[in-house]
Amino acid sequence: MDYVLFPGRHHLLTRFQAEHLTKLGGTVVWAVTSANHENTRRNPVPYHRREAAIERFSVQAGLRSVVVPVFDTTPTPHFASVTLKNIAVATGLTLTPANTVVACSTPAVAALYSSLGFEIDTVEAAYDPPPSRPWDVLLRLAAGDSSWRELAHPATIDVYERYRLDETVRTVVNDPIVGDEGGLTATRDYRTYAEAFAEAAQRKWALVKEHVRPGRIVDIGCGAGALLEMADQEPALRESDLIGVEVAMHLYDECVHKKSQGVFQNENVYFYRRNVLGGAVFDPRSVDTTLTFALTHEIWSYGSQAASIRAFVQAIYDHTAPGGVWINSDVCGPDNKDRTVRLRLEESTRALFDRFATDYTFPFSYTTDGADTVILRLADAMDFLTRKDYLDNWESETQEQFCGLEFADWKQLLTDAGFEIDPASHAYRNTWIIDNRIAPVASLTTPDGTPLDWPDTHVLFMARRPLNT
């Protein structure tokens, strides 16, 4: 055969692959799938580093190679034909069953090419016992097993060492929070999420801009960059560095797209795709202002609750410069969150409560008192009431706990880390949500029936690192 089509993600190359491909002969066409993905468990290494390793591998193994990026698509039974068309467009090569053998050890993918008439070489699967597959070798690396070096090809080892990709792989694969596809949850509608943040960006910026210290300004969990767009328009910040950190691939891609389209006037705007809990993102004492909006409840919810929040607070403190400030705005639990209350609900809302109690990731106890009333903790009541209208993102919202921490808990966490809390910090009640979403369908009393005011729903704090630390 003239060509060997070798589809795969190719994050790591092995010594076995070099021996096997040499035996097959012909020009190897590397179809590098998920080429537009990086920094996720399924795709930890960016395409350009994979391509560099493949080219180096080919030279050392004496192979003639062509490397083609194949962007990720939704699952389709036409994956094989789409890949072949992609190769034709990128290289001008027409691969057919008459001139090409497909090297593929994944049965489902091999079957797609076989159905088109291609001969299949099953690579590792053809041997007994089969050698380690590349992904298994990569997992050895992630687990700290040094034997990965014995199985990986020297080209991969060289590229990994020069670009510190071994550290990247360990961090990403072992990340306790981020999913396989690079988001906190696979069920979130990121379009809706980004639109909501964009609509609220001007209001949020007006709330905090007077507390921002110029210099190095970092927005962690920046979404699609809407808040940094507001900062970009501030004359007082024109010489500041504006840095966005976002873990969700879809939102990070939108930030990069905005920058390439000239949305930002400040030339010093940068975006990083990172999870701050996976390790330090910034050097110690190097950030003047850190912004976090609607983020800390996600760290609590998708991590290990109190332990993850403590680690996050410490990470922020460590990278904050003396005199620098952390500005956090998020939902929070009500004061005295563990007190028992009676929650009376309108009929359809009462039915939704039953669904919430079943779907909610954080189980809670409650009793009923008639068809329309439940008795439960105040925090659990408010978690339901502040979540019940997120029907578009129900599956992701029911994985999140809004009321894990009350304002007193936050003050303790911050002071324990070394922060000083600005007197302007406070908890507050979102009156629009109360007046439009909650009060029309619910009422709150003590167990003996004494009416209660609706509690605080949000927190805003400005925490500063003392100048002498």
Short mmCIF file of C-alpha atoms in Angstrom, two decimals:
data_model
loop_
_atom_site.label_atom_id
_atom_site.label_comp_id
_atom_site.label_asym_id
_atom_site.label_seq_id
_atom_site.Cartn_x
_atom_site.Cartn_y
_atom_site.Cartn_z
CA MET A 1 0.00 0.00 0.00
CA ASP A 2 1.09 3.55 -0.70
CA TYR A 3 -0.38 5.01 2.50
CA VAL A 4 -1.04 4.06 6.10
CA LEU A 5 -3.88 6.10 7.60
CA PHE A 6 -3.30 6.33 11.33
CA PRO A 7 -6.26 8.10 13.03
CA GLY A 8 -6.10 8.89 16.73
CA ARG A 9 -5.54 11.57 19.32
CA HIS A 10 -1.78 10.82 19.44
CA HIS A 11 -1.03 12.54 22.75
CA LEU A 12 1.81 10.11 23.36
CA LEU A 13 3.84 8.00 20.93
CA THR A 14 5.40 4.65 21.81
CA ARG A 15 8.47 2.67 20.83
CA PHE A 16 6.14 -0.09 19.67
CA GLN A 17 4.43 2.26 17.23
CA ALA A 18 7.77 3.10 15.62
CA GLU A 19 8.57 -0.58 15.07
CA HIS A 20 5.10 -1.44 13.81
CA LEU A 21 4.68 1.46 11.41
CA THR A 22 8.11 0.80 9.95
CA LYS A 23 7.00 -2.76 9.11
CA LEU A 24 3.87 -1.52 7.36
CA GLY A 25 5.78 0.77 4.99
CA GLY A 26 4.29 3.57 2.92
CA THR A 27 3.61 7.18 3.85
CA VAL A 28 1.93 7.47 7.22
CA VAL A 29 -0.99 9.90 7.27
CA TRP A 30 -1.53 10.92 10.89
CA ALA A 31 -5.14 12.08 11.31
CA VAL A 32 -4.85 13.82 14.69
CA THR A 33 -8.37 13.91 16.08
CA SER A 34 -9.65 16.42 18.67
CA ALA A 35 -7.02 18.77 17.30
CA ASN A 36 -8.96 21.79 18.57
CA HIS A 37 -9.02 20.47 22.14
CA GLU A 38 -6.42 20.77 24.88
CA ASN A 39 -6.15 20.89 28.65
CA THR A 40 -8.93 18.32 29.19
CA ARG A 41 -8.66 14.82 30.60
CA ARG A 42 -9.49 13.33 27.21
CA ASN A 43 -7.17 15.70 25.39
CA PRO A 44 -4.47 17.05 27.69
CA VAL A 45 -1.86 18.00 25.05
CA PRO A 46 -2.42 20.77 22.45
CA TYR A 47 -2.29 19.84 18.78
CA HIS A 48 0.84 21.82 17.93
CA ARG A 49 2.82 19.86 20.54
CA ARG A 50 1.40 16.57 19.29
CA GLU A 51 2.38 17.53 15.74
CA ALA A 52 5.91 18.43 16.86
CA ALA A 53 6.34 15.06 18.53
CA ILE A 54 5.01 13.22 15.47
CA GLU A 55 7.40 15.02 13.13
CA ARG A 56 10.36 14.28 15.42
CA PHE A 57 9.19 10.68 15.80
CA SER A 58 9.03 10.29 12.01
CA VAL A 59 12.56 11.58 11.48
CA GLN A 60 14.00 9.30 14.17
CA ALA A 61 12.07 6.26 12.91
CA GLY A 62 12.83 6.94 9.26
CA LEU A 63 9.16 7.32 8.35
CA ARG A 64 7.67 9.55 5.68
CA SER A 65 4.71 11.24 7.35
CA VAL A 66 1.92 13.70 6.69
CA VAL A 67 0.19 15.20 9.74
CA VAL A 68 -3.39 16.46 9.46
CA PRO A 69 -5.44 18.10 12.23
CA VAL A 70 -9.01 16.87 12.54
CA PHE A 71 -11.30 19.04 14.65
CA ASP A 72 -13.67 17.42 17.11
CA THR A 73 -17.26 16.90 15.97
CA THR A 74 -20.40 15.57 17.56
CA PRO A 75 -20.57 11.75 17.38
CA THR A 76 -21.47 10.66 13.87
CA PRO A 77 -21.55 7.36 11.97
CA HIS A 78 -19.88 9.27 9.12
CA PHE A 79 -16.71 10.00 11.11
CA ALA A 80 -14.48 7.97 8.76
CA SER A 81 -15.71 9.63 5.57
CA VAL A 82 -15.55 13.08 7.21
CA THR A 83 -11.92 12.42 8.18
CA LEU A 84 -11.03 11.29 4.65
CA LYS A 85 -12.57 14.46 3.20
CA ASN A 86 -10.69 16.55 5.75
CA ILE A 87 -7.41 14.93 4.67
CA ALA A 88 -8.21 15.56 1.00
CA VAL A 89 -8.89 19.24 1.63
CA ALA A 90 -5.80 19.72 3.83
CA THR A 91 -3.29 17.78 1.73
CA GLY A 92 -4.78 16.99 -1.67
CA LEU A 93 -4.39 13.26 -0.93
CA THR A 94 -7.21 10.96 -1.95
CA LEU A 95 -7.05 7.90 0.27
CA THR A 96 -8.95 4.88 -1.03
CA PRO A 97 -9.14 1.16 -0.20
CA ALA A 98 -6.91 0.59 -3.22
CA ASN A 99 -3.98 2.68 -1.95
CA THR A 100 -4.42 2.82 1.84
CA VAL A 101 -4.47 0.54 4.87
CA VAL A 102 -5.99 1.93 8.06
CA ALA A 103 -4.01 1.34 11.25
CA CYS A 104 -6.46 1.45 14.14
CA SER A 105 -6.78 -0.54 17.36
CA THR A 106 -10.15 0.88 18.42
CA PRO A 107 -12.82 -1.58 17.18
CA ALA A 108 -15.64 0.96 16.81
CA VAL A 109 -13.50 3.34 14.73
CA ALA A 110 -11.96 0.51 12.71
CA ALA A 111 -15.46 -0.71 11.84
CA LEU A 112 -16.30 2.66 10.27
CA TYR A 113 -13.35 2.41 7.89
CA SER A 114 -13.96 -1.28 7.24
CA SER A 115 -17.51 -0.45 6.14
CA LEU A 116 -15.97 1.79 3.47
CA GLY A 117 -13.88 -1.11 2.17
CA PHE A 118 -10.54 -0.32 3.84
CA GLU A 119 -8.20 -3.06 5.02
CA ILE A 120 -7.62 -2.71 8.77
CA ASP A 121 -4.36 -3.21 10.63
CA THR A 122 -5.25 -3.54 14.31
CA VAL A 123 -1.85 -2.32 15.60
CA GLU A 124 -1.51 -3.36 19.30
CA ALA A 125 -4.56 -5.62 19.14
CA ALA A 126 -2.83 -7.91 16.63
CA TYR A 127 -0.26 -9.07 19.22
CA ASP A 128 -0.55 -11.63 22.00
CA PRO A 129 -0.03 -10.37 24.58
CA PRO A 130 -0.75 -6.87 23.23
CA PRO A 131 1.77 -4.14 24.08
CA SER A 132 0.67 -1.14 26.11
CA ARG A 133 -1.46 1.31 24.18
CA PRO A 134 -0.41 4.97 24.15
CA TRP A 135 -3.24 6.09 26.42
CA ASP A 136 -2.30 3.46 29.01
CA VAL A 137 1.28 4.74 28.93
CA LEU A 138 0.03 8.31 29.40
CA LEU A 139 -1.98 7.20 32.43
CA ARG A 140 1.18 5.68 33.89
CA LEU A 141 2.81 9.09 33.55
CA ALA A 142 -0.18 10.75 35.24
CA ALA A 143 0.00 8.24 38.09
CA GLY A 144 3.69 8.97 38.70
CA ASP A 145 4.85 5.59 37.34
CA SER A 146 8.32 6.16 35.85
CA SER A 147 7.99 3.08 33.63
CA TRP A 148 6.19 5.27 31.09
CA ARG A 149 9.62 6.38 29.88
CA GLU A 150 10.54 2.81 28.97
CA LEU A 151 7.47 2.52 26.73
CA ALA A 152 7.23 6.03 25.27
CA HIS A 153 9.21 6.90 22.17
CA PRO A 154 12.22 9.23 22.71
CA ALA A 155 10.53 11.85 20.50
CA THR A 156 7.61 12.10 22.92
CA ILE A 157 9.91 12.14 25.94
CA ASP A 158 11.96 14.95 24.40
CA VAL A 159 8.96 17.16 23.55
CA TYR A 160 7.35 16.47 26.93
CA GLU A 161 10.52 17.46 28.75
CA ARG A 162 11.22 20.59 26.73
CA TYR A 163 7.69 21.94 27.12
CA ARG A 164 7.02 20.46 30.58
CA LEU A 165 4.09 18.52 29.20
CA ASP A 166 4.58 15.77 31.76
CA GLU A 167 3.51 18.28 34.42
CA THR A 168 0.57 19.39 32.28
CA VAL A 169 -0.62 15.82 31.79
CA ARG A 170 -0.40 15.03 35.50
CA THR A 171 -2.28 18.17 36.45
CA VAL A 172 -5.06 17.80 33.89
CA VAL A 173 -5.63 14.05 34.13
CA ASN A 174 -5.68 14.13 37.93
CA ASP A 175 -7.82 17.26 38.20
CA PRO A 176 -10.45 16.62 40.89
CA ILE A 177 -13.01 19.04 39.47
CA VAL A 178 -12.85 19.42 35.70
CA GLY A 179 -14.57 16.79 33.57
CA ASP A 180 -13.30 14.88 30.55
CA GLU A 181 -14.38 17.59 28.12
CA GLY A 182 -12.93 20.52 30.05
CA GLY A 183 -15.91 21.89 31.95
CA LEU A 184 -17.29 21.65 35.44
CA THR A 185 -20.31 19.75 34.18
CA ALA A 186 -21.27 18.23 30.85
CA THR A 187 -24.92 19.28 31.25
CA ARG A 188 -24.53 23.07 31.30
CA ASP A 189 -25.86 25.19 28.44
CA TYR A 190 -22.87 27.52 28.12
CA ARG A 191 -24.61 29.76 25.60
CA THR A 192 -27.31 30.66 28.13
CA TYR A 193 -24.68 30.98 30.83
CA ALA A 194 -22.53 33.40 28.81
CA GLU A 195 -25.52 35.50 27.74
CA ALA A 196 -26.65 35.93 31.35
CA PHE A 197 -23.19 37.09 32.45
CA ALA A 198 -22.89 39.50 29.54
CA GLU A 199 -26.21 41.12 30.41
CA ALA A 200 -25.14 41.58 34.04
CA ALA A 201 -21.54 42.68 33.40
CA GLN A 202 -22.17 46.44 33.50
CA ARG A 203 -24.08 46.18 36.78
CA LYS A 204 -21.39 43.98 38.33
CA TRP A 205 -18.57 46.28 37.25
CA ALA A 206 -20.32 49.32 38.69
CA LEU A 207 -20.57 47.45 41.99
CA VAL A 208 -16.83 46.79 42.33
CA LYS A 209 -14.81 49.14 40.12
CA GLU A 210 -13.98 51.60 42.89
CA HIS A 211 -12.25 48.80 44.81
CA VAL A 212 -10.07 47.60 41.92
CA ARG A 213 -6.34 48.23 42.37
CA PRO A 214 -4.54 48.96 39.07
CA GLY A 215 -1.68 46.73 37.99
CA ARG A 216 -2.14 43.06 37.35
CA ILE A 217 -5.89 42.39 37.33
CA VAL A 218 -7.08 38.80 37.14
CA ASP A 219 -10.66 37.62 36.60
CA ILE A 220 -10.88 33.96 37.65
CA GLY A 221 -13.85 32.20 36.13
CA CYS A 222 -14.07 35.02 33.60
CA GLY A 223 -16.74 33.32 31.50
CA ALA A 224 -16.73 34.86 28.04
CA GLY A 225 -14.73 37.89 29.24
CA ALA A 226 -17.63 40.31 29.71
CA LEU A 227 -16.32 41.83 32.96
CA LEU A 228 -12.86 42.35 31.48
CA GLU A 229 -14.53 44.21 28.63
CA MET A 230 -15.83 46.65 31.24
CA ALA A 231 -12.36 46.97 32.81
CA ASP A 232 -10.89 47.53 29.35
CA GLN A 233 -13.00 50.69 29.01
CA GLU A 234 -11.68 52.28 32.23
CA PRO A 235 -9.10 55.03 31.52
CA ALA A 236 -7.56 54.51 34.97
CA LEU A 237 -6.73 50.90 34.04
CA ARG A 238 -5.30 51.52 30.57
CA GLU A 239 -1.78 50.53 31.69
CA SER A 240 -2.92 47.52 33.70
CA ASP A 241 -2.63 43.91 32.58
CA LEU A 242 -6.10 42.36 32.20
CA ILE A 243 -5.99 38.60 32.60
CA GLY A 244 -8.87 36.15 32.30
CA VAL A 245 -8.73 32.61 33.66
CA GLU A 246 -11.45 30.21 32.53
CA VAL A 247 -11.63 26.44 32.86
CA ALA A 248 -14.60 25.74 30.56
CA MET A 249 -13.39 25.15 27.01
CA HIS A 250 -16.43 26.74 25.33
CA LEU A 251 -16.10 29.97 27.30
CA TYR A 252 -12.32 30.16 26.94
CA ASP A 253 -12.65 29.78 23.18
CA GLU A 254 -15.09 32.70 23.12
CA CYS A 255 -12.59 34.87 25.06
CA VAL A 256 -9.84 34.11 22.55
CA HIS A 257 -12.22 34.80 19.68
CA LYS A 258 -13.14 38.19 21.15
CA LYS A 259 -9.50 39.15 21.50
CA SER A 260 -8.74 38.15 17.92
CA GLN A 261 -11.68 40.24 16.72
CA GLY A 262 -10.31 43.39 18.37
CA VAL A 263 -12.92 43.68 21.12
CA PHE A 264 -10.28 44.83 23.63
CA GLN A 265 -8.44 48.16 23.26
CA ASN A 266 -5.78 47.34 25.87
CA GLU A 267 -2.95 45.44 24.21
CA ASN A 268 -2.14 43.68 27.48
CA VAL A 269 -5.16 41.37 27.63
CA TYR A 270 -4.42 37.68 28.14
CA PHE A 271 -6.49 34.56 28.64
CA TYR A 272 -5.47 31.30 30.28
CA ARG A 273 -7.34 28.04 30.34
CA ARG A 274 -6.61 26.78 33.84
CA ASN A 275 -8.18 25.37 36.97
CA VAL A 276 -6.75 27.33 39.88
CA LEU A 277 -7.23 24.33 42.20
CA GLY A 278 -4.96 22.24 40.00
CA GLY A 279 -1.94 24.21 41.19
CA ALA A 280 -0.58 27.74 41.24
CA VAL A 281 -1.48 29.78 38.15
CA PHE A 282 0.39 32.94 39.12
CA ASP A 283 3.61 33.62 40.96
CA PRO A 284 3.37 34.39 44.69
CA ARG A 285 2.56 38.01 45.57
CA SER A 286 2.17 38.98 41.90
CA VAL A 287 -1.52 39.94 41.45
CA ASP A 288 -2.92 43.34 42.43
CA THR A 289 -6.62 42.58 42.00
CA THR A 290 -8.40 39.25 41.77
CA LEU A 291 -12.04 39.21 40.66
CA THR A 292 -14.35 36.24 41.18
CA PHE A 293 -18.03 36.42 40.30
CA ALA A 294 -20.44 33.52 40.79
CA LEU A 295 -17.47 31.16 41.11
CA THR A 296 -16.90 30.16 44.72
CA HIS A 297 -20.16 28.23 45.06
CA GLU A 298 -19.04 26.10 42.09
CA ILE A 299 -15.70 25.34 43.73
CA TRP A 300 -17.61 24.33 46.85
CA SER A 301 -20.11 22.23 44.89
CA TYR A 302 -17.88 20.42 42.40
CA GLY A 303 -14.95 20.02 44.76
CA SER A 304 -14.74 18.78 48.32
CA GLN A 305 -16.83 21.60 49.84
CA ALA A 306 -14.98 23.20 52.77
CA ALA A 307 -11.61 21.66 51.88
CA SER A 308 -11.76 22.96 48.31
CA ILE A 309 -12.82 26.44 49.40
CA ARG A 310 -9.99 26.62 51.93
CA ALA A 311 -7.51 25.60 49.23
CA PHE A 312 -8.92 28.23 46.88
CA VAL A 313 -8.79 31.01 49.47
CA GLN A 314 -5.19 30.08 50.22
CA ALA A 315 -4.27 30.09 46.52
CA ILE A 316 -5.74 33.58 46.12
CA TYR A 317 -3.93 34.85 49.20
CA ASP A 318 -0.64 33.37 48.00
CA HIS A 319 -0.75 35.11 44.61
CA THR A 320 -2.02 38.44 45.95
CA ALA A 321 0.57 41.21 46.22
CA PRO A 322 0.91 43.04 49.56
CA GLY A 323 -1.84 45.65 49.55
CA GLY A 324 -3.64 43.78 46.78
CA VAL A 325 -7.33 42.96 46.90
CA TRP A 326 -9.59 40.00 46.22
CA ILE A 327 -13.13 41.03 45.23
CA ASN A 328 -15.67 38.23 45.41
CA SER A 329 -19.37 38.38 44.56
CA ASP A 330 -21.49 35.26 44.81
CA VAL A 331 -24.54 33.62 46.27
CA CYS A 332 -24.34 32.68 49.93
CA GLY A 333 -26.25 30.98 52.68
CA PRO A 334 -28.52 32.89 55.07
CA ASP A 335 -27.39 33.85 58.56
CA ASN A 336 -28.17 31.08 61.03
CA LYS A 337 -28.50 28.76 58.06
CA ASP A 338 -29.09 25.63 60.16
CA ARG A 339 -32.22 26.86 61.92
CA THR A 340 -35.45 24.97 61.25
CA VAL A 341 -38.21 26.76 59.31
CA ARG A 342 -41.63 26.09 57.79
CA LEU A 343 -41.83 26.65 54.04
CA ARG A 344 -45.29 26.98 52.50
CA LEU A 345 -45.40 26.61 48.70
CA GLU A 346 -47.92 27.22 45.94
CA GLU A 347 -49.16 23.94 44.44
CA SER A 348 -46.98 23.71 41.28
CA THR A 349 -43.93 24.93 43.20
CA ARG A 350 -44.57 22.25 45.84
CA ALA A 351 -44.44 19.60 43.09
CA LEU A 352 -41.14 21.07 41.85
CA PHE A 353 -39.77 20.83 45.39
CA ASP A 354 -40.28 17.05 45.30
CA ARG A 355 -38.31 16.86 42.07
CA PHE A 356 -35.56 19.02 43.57
CA ALA A 357 -35.33 16.83 46.66
CA THR A 358 -34.80 13.82 44.39
CA ASP A 359 -32.36 15.38 41.93
CA TYR A 360 -30.29 17.50 44.30
CA THR A 361 -26.70 16.30 44.73
CA PHE A 362 -26.64 17.38 48.39
CA PRO A 363 -29.24 15.26 50.23
CA PHE A 364 -31.23 16.98 52.96
CA SER A 365 -33.91 15.99 55.45
CA TYR A 366 -37.41 17.44 55.62
CA THR A 367 -40.86 16.60 56.89
CA THR A 368 -44.27 17.59 55.56
CA ASP A 369 -47.07 19.42 57.31
CA GLY A 370 -50.04 19.25 55.01
CA ALA A 371 -50.00 19.20 51.22
CA ASP A 372 -48.34 22.57 50.78
CA THR A 373 -45.84 22.85 53.65
CA VAL A 374 -42.41 21.36 54.38
CA ILE A 375 -40.27 21.73 57.49
CA LEU A 376 -36.52 21.85 56.90
CA ARG A 377 -33.29 23.80 57.42
CA LEU A 378 -33.34 27.42 56.31
CA ALA A 379 -30.32 26.80 54.06
CA ASP A 380 -32.06 23.92 52.27
CA ALA A 381 -35.21 26.00 51.82
CA MET A 382 -33.23 28.82 50.22
CA ASP A 383 -31.21 26.42 48.05
CA PHE A 384 -34.47 25.22 46.54
CA LEU A 385 -36.06 28.66 46.22
CA THR A 386 -33.04 30.20 44.52
CA ARG A 387 -32.73 27.25 42.12
CA LYS A 388 -36.29 26.42 41.14
CA ASP A 389 -36.42 28.71 38.11
CA TYR A 390 -33.26 27.41 36.40
CA LEU A 391 -35.17 24.87 34.33
CA ASP A 392 -32.95 25.29 31.23
CA ASN A 393 -29.94 24.14 33.24
CA TRP A 394 -31.72 21.98 35.81
CA GLU A 395 -29.25 19.08 35.65
CA SER A 396 -26.25 21.30 36.34
CA GLU A 397 -27.98 23.61 38.82
CA THR A 398 -29.06 20.68 40.99
CA GLN A 399 -25.38 19.72 41.28
CA GLU A 400 -24.59 23.07 42.93
CA GLN A 401 -25.13 24.22 46.50
CA PHE A 402 -25.65 27.97 46.91
CA CYS A 403 -26.03 28.01 50.69
CA GLY A 404 -23.02 26.07 51.89
CA LEU A 405 -21.45 29.12 53.55
CA GLU A 406 -22.99 32.11 55.29
CA PHE A 407 -21.31 35.49 55.67
CA ALA A 408 -19.83 34.63 59.08
CA ASP A 409 -18.23 31.50 57.55
CA TRP A 410 -16.64 33.62 54.84
CA LYS A 411 -15.22 36.10 57.32
CA GLN A 412 -13.62 33.28 59.28
CA LEU A 413 -12.11 31.68 56.17
CA LEU A 414 -10.64 34.94 54.96
CA THR A 415 -9.13 36.02 58.24
CA ASP A 416 -7.71 32.54 58.83
CA ALA A 417 -5.85 32.85 55.50
CA GLY A 418 -4.42 36.25 56.48
CA PHE A 419 -6.75 38.62 54.63
CA GLU A 420 -8.13 41.83 56.12
CA ILE A 421 -11.80 42.36 55.28
CA ASP A 422 -12.82 45.78 53.97
CA PRO A 423 -15.68 47.35 55.98
CA ALA A 424 -17.65 47.71 52.73
CA SER A 425 -17.99 43.92 52.56
CA HIS A 426 -21.50 42.70 53.28
CA ALA A 427 -24.18 40.14 52.70
CA TYR A 428 -27.36 41.33 51.02
CA ARG A 429 -30.72 40.20 49.73
CA ASN A 430 -31.42 40.22 46.00
CA THR A 431 -34.76 41.96 46.19
CA TRP A 432 -35.63 41.32 42.54
CA ILE A 433 -35.33 37.56 43.02
CA ILE A 434 -37.36 37.76 46.24
CA ASP A 435 -40.09 39.97 44.80
CA ASN A 436 -40.39 38.26 41.41
CA ARG A 437 -39.36 34.65 41.90
CA ILE A 438 -39.83 33.65 45.54
CA ALA A 439 -42.42 35.71 47.44
CA PRO A 440 -45.23 35.18 44.87
CA VAL A 441 -45.11 31.38 45.38
CA ALA A 442 -43.73 30.84 48.88
CA SER A 443 -43.85 32.03 52.48
CA LEU A 444 -41.46 31.42 55.37
CA THR A 445 -42.17 31.10 59.08
CA THR A 446 -40.68 29.69 62.25
CA PRO A 447 -41.86 26.19 63.22
CA ASP A 448 -44.58 27.75 65.39
CA GLY A 449 -45.87 29.92 62.54
CA THR A 450 -44.22 33.29 63.23
CA PRO A 451 -43.56 35.01 59.88
CA LEU A 452 -39.90 35.46 58.90
CA ASP A 453 -38.30 38.02 56.61
CA TRP A 454 -36.59 36.61 53.56
CA PRO A 455 -32.88 36.22 54.34
CA ASP A 456 -29.75 37.39 52.56
CA THR A 457 -29.01 35.61 49.29
CA HIS A 458 -25.67 37.08 48.15
CA VAL A 459 -22.31 38.23 49.46
CA LEU A 460 -19.84 40.85 48.32
CA PHE A 461 -16.48 41.15 50.01
CA MET A 462 -13.22 42.94 49.42
CA ALA A 463 -10.38 41.11 51.12
CA ARG A 464 -6.92 42.72 51.21
CA ARG A 465 -3.54 41.25 51.86
CA PRO A 466 -1.80 43.47 54.45
CA LEU A 467 1.08 45.57 53.18
CA ASN A 468 3.56 44.09 55.62
CA THR A 469 3.03 40.45 54.62
#
